[in-house]
Structure formats: structure tokens, C-alpha cells
Amino acid sequence: MFRKSYLISFLTIALFLIGSLAVVGQTAPVVGQVLIKGADGKMTPVQGALVEVFRTDIKSKFPSDTTDKKGNFSFAGLPLGAVFVLSVSGPGISPEIVPNIKAGADKLKIDVSSGDGKKWTEEEVRQAVANPTGSNTQSTEMTAEQKKAKAEFDKQVAETTAKNQKALKTNEVVNASLKEGGAAYEAKNYDLAIAKFDEGYKADPDFAGSAPVLLNNKTSALINRGTDSYNKSVKADDATKGSLKEAAKKDFAEAIIASEKALEVLKTATSTDVNIQKAYEANKLAALTNRKNVYRLMAQTGLEREKGKESQTAFQEYIAVETDAAKKSKAQLDLALTLQDSGEYELAVNEFKKVLETDPNNVEALAGAGLNMVTVGYVTMEGDSIKNITANPAKGKEQLQEAANYLQKFIDVAPADHKLLSSVKESINDLKAAQNLTPQKGKTTTTTKKKN
């Protein structure tokens, strides 16, 4: 019975939700100008006027500002939704207050008159706002241009608020999906785990901080469910064997799709934050690992043996980013075995040879290279009309000799109890009898890479 554990500690992969909220900032500026009417009736800027800002919906004061030579003042970040009053004072002018100011007000014009330069206290300002009977309280009636600017700003604020609320709801769904899906996975309730992880993914399918994590988790659950179905099919009766194998095949196919979706999301994902970038890379490696594992399973179980070239691409992409030498070497061997199981014998030989370049005595690769080369040699000798291979007896004979050499080296280094030993000996005997070939020790065509 085929059985392989694919349990991964996916919950240890950090979920980075940084950046998932479309927050523009819950503050906005207030900008204006203080003017005074001169003797000629013209309005001129007031330089050096003190502009104080007090919040009136709650008792709170903010840093003040002093007008520049053009009479301009500004407050960079006042809370949205709050209500303020501006108090203006300065040498040679009378104090003025402007109530009912909201964050985002722009191009305010505050007219002052000549006076004794008195400055109102905060308490006097608040009393004036509460009882607006004094002549020094200005109307906040806005010009058409100000109203238009305010309407545009209010629209932007509303859109941002709605987007933030949606993002918050999305994060709730994502986190709940991870938690509930993870619990179901640990309980081996793969149906529920797959549904939960898929729910979380669909909540924000393009966000690189969560989508790949959820897709990788979904892939893992699909692999485990497919493996369970296959294992059951081995012991099942003829009436249910077929349906169980189809279920496993479907899960494996969906696992590949989920892995490729994760890779697609991560294709352009970058971050200046080192930790987030590391998470992207870890999730990419997890997706590549899952995908090549599924291709191996499909060929190994015989559920799908028509995807040899696709599996080669998947393995090569994984090998290119894997930094662990042992894992990289194992993947190289698994690729060769997957191609062998997929009937891509010539491609399999090439991959077995790559293993032998770094590990000349690898018994699995020696046996694989030899046995697959036997098949390749006979096809070359006899031709194959389906694959458009023209018979070439001379070349085929050379390939069979090379196969015999690999097989003999395998016999020389393999342990006495190796599972392929009897098959290899039988193959050599057949080559001797049918092709009059004798293995030539040390004559394999594989060369070892030079070490720097």
C-alpha cells in the first residue's frame, strides 16, 4: 500500500497582514490665510498672527501656528470627524474666532480688524463658541470653490472609510479561516480544512500576505485527502476502487492548480521590509515544494502518467530556488523517477546522469540510468512509428552497451539486499544473451563535475 505523510506545520508560516488595510490616515490638514483690510480698502496678509486650534466636540487643544509673510497658516494632521474652533490674535489686531471647522478645510479666509492685540484664553474661546453673540465670531460660510474642494475631500474620505471597513472584515475572515482550517487539518478533517482555507483565500485573492499561505495550506489538505483516497482504493473492492482513485486524481490536480495560483500571486510580490520579503520567499518555496510533490505522487501511484514534461518544469523550478543541498539532490532523483514513471525514459536517463555527476555511486541513479537506457536502446534499435523515431541499430547498440555499464556499476556498489538487485542482474543476463554484450567497468559516460 502506498503511504506517504505530507503533514506540514503550515501554521508556523507567518501571516503578514501588514499593508492589507487601505489606510490613508485618519487625519487631514486645515489650511488658511489671515487678512486685514487696509486704509485703501484692500485686503492684505497679516504676518505673525497666532492661530490656535481647539477641539470643541471634546475638550482638547492642538499645537498652534503663526502666519507667514503671506498670512498663511496650516495644521498638518487633525482628526477626521472632529470639530474645531480657530482663535486668531496678534499685535495690532482684534482677536477673532472661527468655529465649526472640520479636518480637511482648505483655503480658509479669516478677516481681522485693527485692535489692541488682545489674546483670548482657551476658556474665553470656548465660552464664545457656546454663546456666539460677540462681533468677533466669524461665519464659516464657504465659497463655491471651498464647497467643491470639501465635497471632493468628503468623497475621498467616504471611499477610504468604506475600503478600510472592507479590509478589516477581510482580515477577520482570513484569520478565522486560518484558525478554523488549521484546527480541521490537525483533526484530519480535510473536507472542512479545504473549505476554510478556500474561504480565506477568496476573501482577498490578490494579497500576497495571505493568499499564498491559504493556498499552500489548501494544497497540503488536498494532498492528504487525495493520499487517503488512494490508500483506500488499494484495499477497496472493484465496485469502489475506481471512484476512490478518481477522487484522489481530482484532489492532486486541484493541488497543482492551488500551488500555481500561489506562485502567480507571489510572482511580483516584493517588500522593503526584510521579514515580509522572507515570508514571500518561504511561501514561494512551499508552493514549489507542494507542486513537485504532487507531480511525484501522480506518477508514482499511476493516477496520472501523461504529465512527465510538466513535472520536469515543476521540479526544475523547485531545484533552482532550493538552497538545501540534500533536498536539492533528492529532488533531482525524484524528478528522474517521476519521468521514468511517466514513460519519459530518455529524459529520465538525463536526470539520473545529473544525480551521478555529483554522486557517482548513487545506487538508485545507477540502476535508473541503466534500466531506462535499456528501454531507450531498444527503441532506438527498432524505431517507434508513434513517436516518429527511425530505427538506428548501431546507435541503439551503443546505448545498450552504456546501459550494461551502468547496471554493472550498480551491482558493484549496491548492498546485497537492494530491492533492484535481482532485476538488474536479470537485465544484464538478457543483454548478454540477446545482444552479446558484456559490461565494461568504468566505461559509463557520466563525468563528475570538477570541484573548485
Coordinates of C-alpha atoms in Angstrom, one line a residue:
M1 CA 0.0 0.0 0.0
F2 CA 1.3 3.4 -0.9
R3 CA 1.5 5.8 2.0
K4 CA 3.4 9.0 2.5
S5 CA 2.9 11.7 5.1
Y6 CA 2.6 15.2 3.8
L7 CA 1.8 16.8 7.1
I8 CA 3.4 20.3 7.2
S9 CA 3.4 22.7 10.1
F10 CA 1.8 25.4 7.9
L11 CA 0.7 27.4 10.9
T12 CA 4.3 28.3 11.6
I13 CA 4.4 30.2 8.3
A14 CA 3.8 33.8 9.4
L15 CA 0.8 35.5 8.0
F16 CA 1.8 39.1 7.3
L17 CA -1.3 41.3 7.1
I18 CA 0.8 44.5 7.1
G19 CA -0.4 46.6 4.2
S20 CA -3.7 44.8 3.8
L21 CA -5.6 47.8 5.1
A22 CA -6.0 50.6 2.7
V23 CA -5.5 53.3 5.3
V24 CA -4.9 56.8 4.0
G25 CA -4.6 58.1 7.5
Q26 CA -7.4 59.2 9.8
T27 CA -6.2 62.8 9.8
A28 CA -6.4 65.7 7.4
P29 CA -4.9 69.2 7.2
V30 CA -6.5 72.6 7.8
V31 CA -5.1 75.4 5.7
G32 CA -6.0 79.1 5.6
Q33 CA -4.9 82.7 5.4
V34 CA -5.4 85.7 7.8
L35 CA -6.2 89.0 6.1
I36 CA -6.8 92.6 7.2
K37 CA -8.4 95.5 5.3
G38 CA -6.1 98.4 4.8
A39 CA -6.9 102.1 4.6
D40 CA -7.2 101.8 0.8
G41 CA -9.9 99.1 1.3
K42 CA -7.6 96.3 0.0
M43 CA -7.2 93.1 1.9
T44 CA -3.6 92.4 2.8
P45 CA -1.9 89.4 4.6
V46 CA -1.2 89.5 8.3
Q47 CA 2.2 88.3 9.2
G48 CA 3.0 87.0 12.7
A49 CA -0.6 86.3 13.8
L50 CA -1.1 83.4 16.3
V51 CA -3.6 80.8 15.2
E52 CA -4.7 78.4 17.9
V53 CA -6.9 75.4 17.4
F54 CA -9.2 73.9 20.0
R55 CA -11.3 70.8 19.6
T56 CA -14.9 71.5 20.6
D57 CA -16.7 68.1 20.5
I58 CA -14.3 67.2 23.3
K59 CA -12.0 69.4 25.3
S60 CA -8.6 69.2 23.6
K61 CA -6.0 71.6 22.4
F62 CA -3.5 71.2 19.5
P63 CA -0.2 72.9 18.7
S64 CA -0.6 76.4 17.3
D65 CA 0.8 78.0 14.2
T66 CA 2.0 81.5 13.3
T67 CA 1.2 83.1 9.9
D68 CA 4.0 83.7 7.4
K69 CA 4.6 86.8 5.4
K70 CA 1.7 85.9 3.1
G71 CA -0.6 85.4 6.1
N72 CA -0.7 81.6 5.6
F73 CA -1.1 79.1 8.4
S74 CA -1.6 75.3 8.3
F75 CA -2.2 72.4 10.6
A76 CA -0.9 69.1 9.0
G77 CA -3.0 66.5 10.8
L78 CA -6.2 67.0 12.6
P79 CA -8.5 64.0 13.3
L80 CA -11.3 63.4 10.8
G81 CA -14.8 63.7 12.1
A82 CA -13.8 66.1 14.9
V83 CA -15.0 69.7 15.2
F84 CA -12.6 72.6 15.9
V85 CA -12.5 76.3 16.6
L86 CA -9.7 78.6 15.4
S87 CA -8.6 81.5 17.6
V88 CA -6.6 84.3 15.9
S89 CA -4.7 87.0 17.7
G90 CA -1.7 89.2 17.1
P91 CA -0.1 92.7 17.5
G92 CA -2.3 95.5 16.2
I93 CA -5.4 93.3 15.6
S94 CA -8.5 92.3 17.5
P95 CA -9.0 88.6 18.4
E96 CA -11.2 86.6 16.1
I97 CA -12.6 83.1 16.4
V98 CA -13.8 80.8 13.7
P99 CA -16.0 77.9 14.9
N100 CA -17.2 74.7 13.3
I101 CA -14.0 73.9 11.5
K102 CA -13.5 70.3 10.3
A103 CA -10.3 68.5 9.3
G104 CA -9.8 68.9 5.6
A105 CA -10.9 72.5 5.4
D106 CA -8.8 74.3 2.8
K107 CA -8.3 77.9 1.7
L108 CA -9.9 79.4 4.7
K109 CA -10.0 83.1 4.7
I110 CA -10.1 84.8 8.2
D111 CA -10.6 88.6 8.1
V112 CA -9.4 90.5 11.2
S113 CA -9.6 94.2 12.1
S114 CA -7.3 96.6 13.8
G115 CA -7.2 96.3 17.6
D116 CA -5.2 96.2 20.8
G117 CA -3.6 92.8 20.1
K118 CA -5.5 91.1 22.9
K119 CA -5.2 87.2 23.0
W120 CA -8.2 85.3 24.2
T121 CA -7.7 82.4 26.7
E122 CA -8.9 78.9 25.9
E123 CA -11.8 79.3 28.3
E124 CA -12.9 82.6 26.6
V125 CA -12.8 81.0 23.2
R126 CA -14.9 78.1 24.4
Q127 CA -17.4 80.4 26.0
A128 CA -17.7 82.5 22.8
V129 CA -18.4 79.3 20.8
A130 CA -21.0 78.3 23.4
N131 CA -22.7 81.8 23.2
P132 CA -21.9 83.2 19.7
T133 CA -23.2 86.8 20.3
G134 CA -19.9 88.6 20.0
S135 CA -18.9 90.5 17.0
N136 CA -15.6 88.7 16.9
T137 CA -17.1 85.3 15.9
Q138 CA -16.8 84.8 12.1
S139 CA -19.2 82.9 9.9
T140 CA -17.8 79.7 8.3
E141 CA -19.8 80.2 5.1
M142 CA -17.7 78.7 2.4
T143 CA -17.1 80.0 -1.1
A144 CA -18.2 77.8 -4.1
E145 CA -14.6 76.8 -4.6
Q146 CA -14.3 75.8 -1.0
K147 CA -17.5 73.8 -1.1
K148 CA -16.3 72.0 -4.2
A149 CA -13.0 71.1 -2.6
K150 CA -14.7 70.0 0.6
A151 CA -17.2 67.8 -1.4
E152 CA -14.3 66.1 -3.2
F153 CA -12.4 65.6 0.1
D154 CA -15.5 64.2 1.8
K155 CA -16.0 61.8 -1.1
Q156 CA -12.4 60.6 -0.7
V157 CA -12.8 60.1 3.0
A158 CA -16.0 58.1 2.5
E159 CA -14.3 55.9 -0.1
T160 CA -11.3 55.4 2.2
T161 CA -13.5 54.6 5.2
A162 CA -15.5 52.0 3.2
K163 CA -12.3 50.5 1.9
N164 CA -10.9 50.2 5.3
Q165 CA -14.0 48.7 6.7
K166 CA -14.0 46.1 3.9
A167 CA -10.3 45.4 4.6
L168 CA -11.0 44.9 8.3
K169 CA -13.8 42.5 7.5
T170 CA -11.5 40.7 5.1
N171 CA -8.8 40.3 7.8
E172 CA -11.4 38.8 10.1
V173 CA -12.4 36.3 7.5
V174 CA -8.7 35.4 6.7
N175 CA -7.7 35.0 10.3
A176 CA -10.8 32.9 11.1
S177 CA -10.1 30.7 8.1
L178 CA -6.6 30.1 9.2
K179 CA -7.6 29.2 12.7
E180 CA -10.6 27.0 11.8
G181 CA -8.9 25.5 8.8
G182 CA -5.8 24.7 10.9
A183 CA -7.8 23.0 13.6
A184 CA -9.7 20.9 11.0
Y185 CA -6.4 20.0 9.3
E186 CA -4.9 18.8 12.6
A187 CA -8.1 16.8 13.2
K188 CA -7.6 15.3 9.7
N189 CA -11.0 16.7 8.7
Y190 CA -9.6 17.6 5.3
D191 CA -13.0 18.4 3.8
L192 CA -13.5 21.2 6.3
A193 CA -9.9 22.4 6.1
I194 CA -10.0 22.7 2.4
A195 CA -13.3 24.7 2.6
K196 CA -12.0 27.0 5.2
F197 CA -8.7 27.7 3.5
D198 CA -10.5 28.3 0.3
E199 CA -12.9 30.7 2.0
G200 CA -10.0 32.7 3.4
Y201 CA -8.2 32.8 0.1
K202 CA -11.3 34.1 -1.8
A203 CA -11.7 36.9 0.8
D204 CA -8.6 38.6 -0.6
P205 CA -7.2 36.5 -3.6
D206 CA -4.6 39.0 -4.7
F207 CA -3.0 39.9 -1.4
A208 CA 0.5 38.4 -1.2
G209 CA 0.5 38.5 2.6
S210 CA -2.3 35.9 3.0
A211 CA -3.4 34.3 -0.3
P212 CA -0.3 32.2 -0.8
V213 CA -0.4 31.0 2.8
L214 CA -4.0 29.9 2.5
L215 CA -3.4 28.3 -1.0
N216 CA -0.4 26.4 0.4
N217 CA -2.5 25.1 3.3
K218 CA -5.3 24.2 0.9
T219 CA -2.7 22.3 -1.2
S220 CA -1.5 20.4 1.8
A221 CA -5.0 19.4 2.8
L222 CA -5.8 18.3 -0.8
I223 CA -2.6 16.2 -0.9
N224 CA -3.5 14.4 2.3
R225 CA -7.1 13.9 1.3
G226 CA -6.0 12.5 -2.1
T227 CA -3.5 10.2 -0.5
D228 CA -6.2 8.9 1.9
S229 CA -8.5 8.2 -1.1
Y230 CA -5.7 6.4 -2.9
N231 CA -4.8 4.3 0.1
K232 CA -8.4 3.3 0.5
S233 CA -8.6 2.3 -3.2
V234 CA -5.8 -0.2 -2.7
K235 CA -7.9 -2.2 -0.3
A236 CA -11.3 -1.4 -1.8
D237 CA -13.4 -3.8 -3.9
D238 CA -13.8 -3.4 -7.6
A239 CA -17.1 -1.5 -7.2
T240 CA -15.5 1.4 -5.3
K241 CA -11.8 1.2 -6.3
G242 CA -12.3 3.3 -9.5
S243 CA -14.3 6.1 -7.8
L244 CA -11.7 6.4 -5.0
K245 CA -8.8 6.7 -7.5
E246 CA -10.7 9.3 -9.4
A247 CA -11.3 11.3 -6.2
A248 CA -7.5 11.1 -5.5
K249 CA -6.6 12.1 -9.0
K250 CA -9.0 15.1 -8.8
D251 CA -7.5 16.2 -5.5
F252 CA -4.0 16.0 -6.8
A253 CA -5.0 18.0 -9.9
E254 CA -6.6 20.7 -7.7
A255 CA -3.5 20.8 -5.5
I256 CA -1.4 21.7 -8.5
I257 CA -3.8 24.4 -9.5
A258 CA -3.7 25.9 -6.0
S259 CA 0.1 25.8 -5.9
E260 CA 0.3 27.6 -9.2
K261 CA -2.2 30.2 -8.0
A262 CA 0.1 30.9 -5.0
L263 CA 3.1 31.2 -7.3
E264 CA 1.2 33.6 -9.5
V265 CA 0.3 35.9 -6.6
L266 CA 3.9 35.9 -5.5
K267 CA 5.4 36.5 -8.9
T268 CA 5.6 40.3 -8.5
A269 CA 5.4 40.5 -4.7
T270 CA 8.3 42.4 -3.2
S271 CA 8.8 44.4 0.0
T272 CA 11.4 46.6 1.5
D273 CA 10.6 45.0 4.9
V274 CA 13.1 42.2 5.3
N275 CA 10.8 40.0 7.3
I276 CA 7.9 40.3 4.8
Q277 CA 10.2 39.6 1.9
K278 CA 11.5 36.4 3.7
A279 CA 7.8 35.4 4.2
Y280 CA 7.2 35.8 0.5
E281 CA 10.2 33.6 -0.3
A282 CA 9.2 31.0 2.2
N283 CA 5.7 30.8 0.7
K284 CA 7.1 30.5 -2.8
L285 CA 9.4 27.7 -1.7
A286 CA 6.4 26.0 0.0
A287 CA 4.3 26.3 -3.2
L288 CA 7.1 24.9 -5.4
T289 CA 7.7 22.1 -2.9
N290 CA 4.0 21.1 -2.8
R291 CA 3.7 21.2 -6.6
K292 CA 6.7 19.0 -7.3
N293 CA 5.5 16.6 -4.6
V294 CA 2.1 16.3 -6.3
Y295 CA 3.6 15.5 -9.6
R296 CA 5.7 12.8 -8.0
L297 CA 2.6 11.3 -6.4
M298 CA 0.6 11.3 -9.6
A299 CA 3.3 9.4 -11.5
Q300 CA 4.2 7.1 -8.6
T301 CA 0.7 6.0 -8.0
G302 CA -0.1 5.7 -11.7
L303 CA -3.1 8.1 -11.4
E304 CA -1.6 10.4 -14.0
R305 CA 1.4 9.4 -16.1
E306 CA 0.9 11.8 -19.0
K307 CA 2.5 14.9 -17.4
G308 CA 6.1 14.0 -17.5
K309 CA 7.3 17.2 -19.1
E310 CA 5.1 19.4 -16.9
S311 CA 6.6 17.6 -13.9
Q312 CA 10.1 18.3 -15.2
T313 CA 9.4 22.0 -15.3
A314 CA 7.9 21.9 -11.8
F315 CA 11.0 20.1 -10.4
Q316 CA 13.5 22.3 -12.1
E317 CA 11.8 25.5 -10.8
Y318 CA 11.9 24.0 -7.3
I319 CA 15.6 22.9 -7.6
A320 CA 16.5 26.4 -8.8
V321 CA 15.4 28.0 -5.6
E322 CA 16.1 25.3 -3.0
T323 CA 19.3 26.1 -1.0
D324 CA 19.5 22.9 1.0
A325 CA 22.0 20.6 -0.9
A326 CA 20.4 17.4 0.4
K327 CA 16.9 18.4 -0.6
K328 CA 18.1 19.6 -3.9
S329 CA 19.8 16.3 -4.6
K330 CA 16.8 14.3 -3.5
A331 CA 14.6 16.4 -5.8
Q332 CA 16.9 15.6 -8.7
L333 CA 16.5 11.9 -8.1
D334 CA 12.7 12.2 -7.6
L335 CA 12.5 14.1 -10.9
A336 CA 14.3 11.2 -12.7
L337 CA 12.0 8.7 -11.1
T338 CA 8.9 10.7 -12.0
L339 CA 10.0 10.9 -15.6
Q340 CA 10.6 7.2 -15.5
D341 CA 7.1 6.5 -14.1
S342 CA 5.7 8.8 -16.8
G343 CA 7.3 6.9 -19.6
E344 CA 9.8 9.6 -20.5
Y345 CA 12.7 7.2 -20.4
E346 CA 15.2 9.3 -22.3
L347 CA 14.5 12.4 -20.2
A348 CA 14.8 10.2 -17.1
V349 CA 18.2 9.0 -18.2
N350 CA 19.4 12.5 -18.5
E351 CA 18.2 13.4 -15.0
F352 CA 19.7 10.2 -13.5
K353 CA 23.0 11.3 -15.0
K354 CA 22.7 14.7 -13.3
V355 CA 22.5 12.9 -10.0
L356 CA 25.6 10.8 -10.8
E357 CA 27.5 14.0 -11.7
T358 CA 27.6 14.9 -8.0
D359 CA 27.2 11.4 -6.5
P360 CA 28.8 8.8 -8.8
N361 CA 28.0 5.9 -6.6
N362 CA 24.3 6.7 -6.0
V363 CA 22.8 3.2 -6.4
E364 CA 19.3 4.5 -7.3
A365 CA 20.6 6.7 -10.0
L366 CA 22.9 3.9 -11.4
A367 CA 20.0 1.5 -11.5
G368 CA 17.7 4.1 -13.0
A369 CA 20.2 5.2 -15.7
G370 CA 20.9 1.6 -16.7
L371 CA 17.3 0.3 -16.7
N372 CA 15.9 3.3 -18.5
M373 CA 18.8 3.2 -21.0
V374 CA 17.9 -0.4 -21.9
T375 CA 14.4 0.8 -22.9
V376 CA 15.9 3.8 -24.8
G377 CA 18.4 1.5 -26.6
Y378 CA 15.8 -1.0 -27.8
V379 CA 13.5 1.8 -29.0
T380 CA 16.4 3.3 -31.0
M381 CA 17.3 0.0 -32.5
E382 CA 13.8 -0.9 -33.6
G383 CA 12.3 2.6 -34.1
D384 CA 8.9 3.8 -33.0
S385 CA 6.4 4.9 -35.6
I386 CA 4.1 6.5 -32.9
K387 CA 6.9 8.8 -31.6
N388 CA 8.4 9.2 -35.1
I389 CA 11.7 7.5 -34.1
T390 CA 13.6 6.0 -37.1
A391 CA 15.3 2.7 -36.4
N392 CA 19.1 3.1 -35.8
P393 CA 20.5 -0.3 -34.9
A394 CA 24.1 1.0 -34.4
K395 CA 23.2 3.8 -32.1
G396 CA 20.8 1.5 -30.2
K397 CA 23.6 -1.0 -29.7
E398 CA 25.8 1.8 -28.2
Q399 CA 23.0 2.8 -25.8
L400 CA 22.5 -0.8 -24.7
Q401 CA 26.3 -1.1 -24.0
E402 CA 26.1 2.1 -22.0
A403 CA 23.1 0.6 -20.1
A404 CA 25.1 -2.6 -19.3
N405 CA 27.9 -0.5 -18.0
Y406 CA 25.7 1.4 -15.6
L407 CA 24.0 -1.7 -14.4
Q408 CA 27.3 -3.4 -13.7
K409 CA 28.5 -0.5 -11.7
F410 CA 25.2 -0.7 -9.7
I411 CA 25.9 -4.4 -8.9
D412 CA 29.4 -3.4 -7.8
V413 CA 28.3 -0.8 -5.2
A414 CA 24.7 -1.8 -4.3
P415 CA 24.1 -3.6 -0.9
A416 CA 23.3 -7.3 -1.2
D417 CA 19.7 -6.7 -0.1
H418 CA 18.8 -3.9 -2.5
K419 CA 15.3 -4.3 -4.0
L420 CA 16.5 -3.8 -7.6
L421 CA 19.5 -6.2 -7.5
S422 CA 17.7 -9.2 -8.9
S423 CA 16.1 -7.1 -11.7
V424 CA 19.4 -5.5 -12.7
K425 CA 21.2 -8.9 -12.8
E426 CA 18.3 -10.3 -14.9
S427 CA 18.6 -7.3 -17.3
I428 CA 22.4 -7.8 -17.7
N429 CA 21.9 -11.5 -18.5
D430 CA 19.3 -10.6 -21.1
L431 CA 21.7 -8.2 -22.8
K432 CA 24.4 -10.8 -22.8
A433 CA 22.1 -13.4 -24.3
A434 CA 20.2 -11.3 -26.8
Q435 CA 22.8 -8.7 -27.8
N436 CA 26.1 -10.5 -26.9
L437 CA 27.0 -7.5 -24.7
T438 CA 29.5 -7.6 -21.8
P439 CA 29.5 -4.8 -19.2
Q440 CA 32.6 -2.7 -19.3
K441 CA 33.6 -1.5 -15.9
G442 CA 34.5 2.2 -15.6
K443 CA 33.0 2.9 -19.1
T444 CA 29.9 4.9 -18.1
T445 CA 29.6 8.2 -19.9
T446 CA 28.7 10.2 -16.8
T447 CA 31.5 12.5 -15.7
T448 CA 32.0 14.0 -12.3
K449 CA 31.9 17.8 -12.0
K450 CA 35.2 19.3 -11.1
K451 CA 35.4 20.8 -7.6
N452 CA 36.7 24.4 -7.4

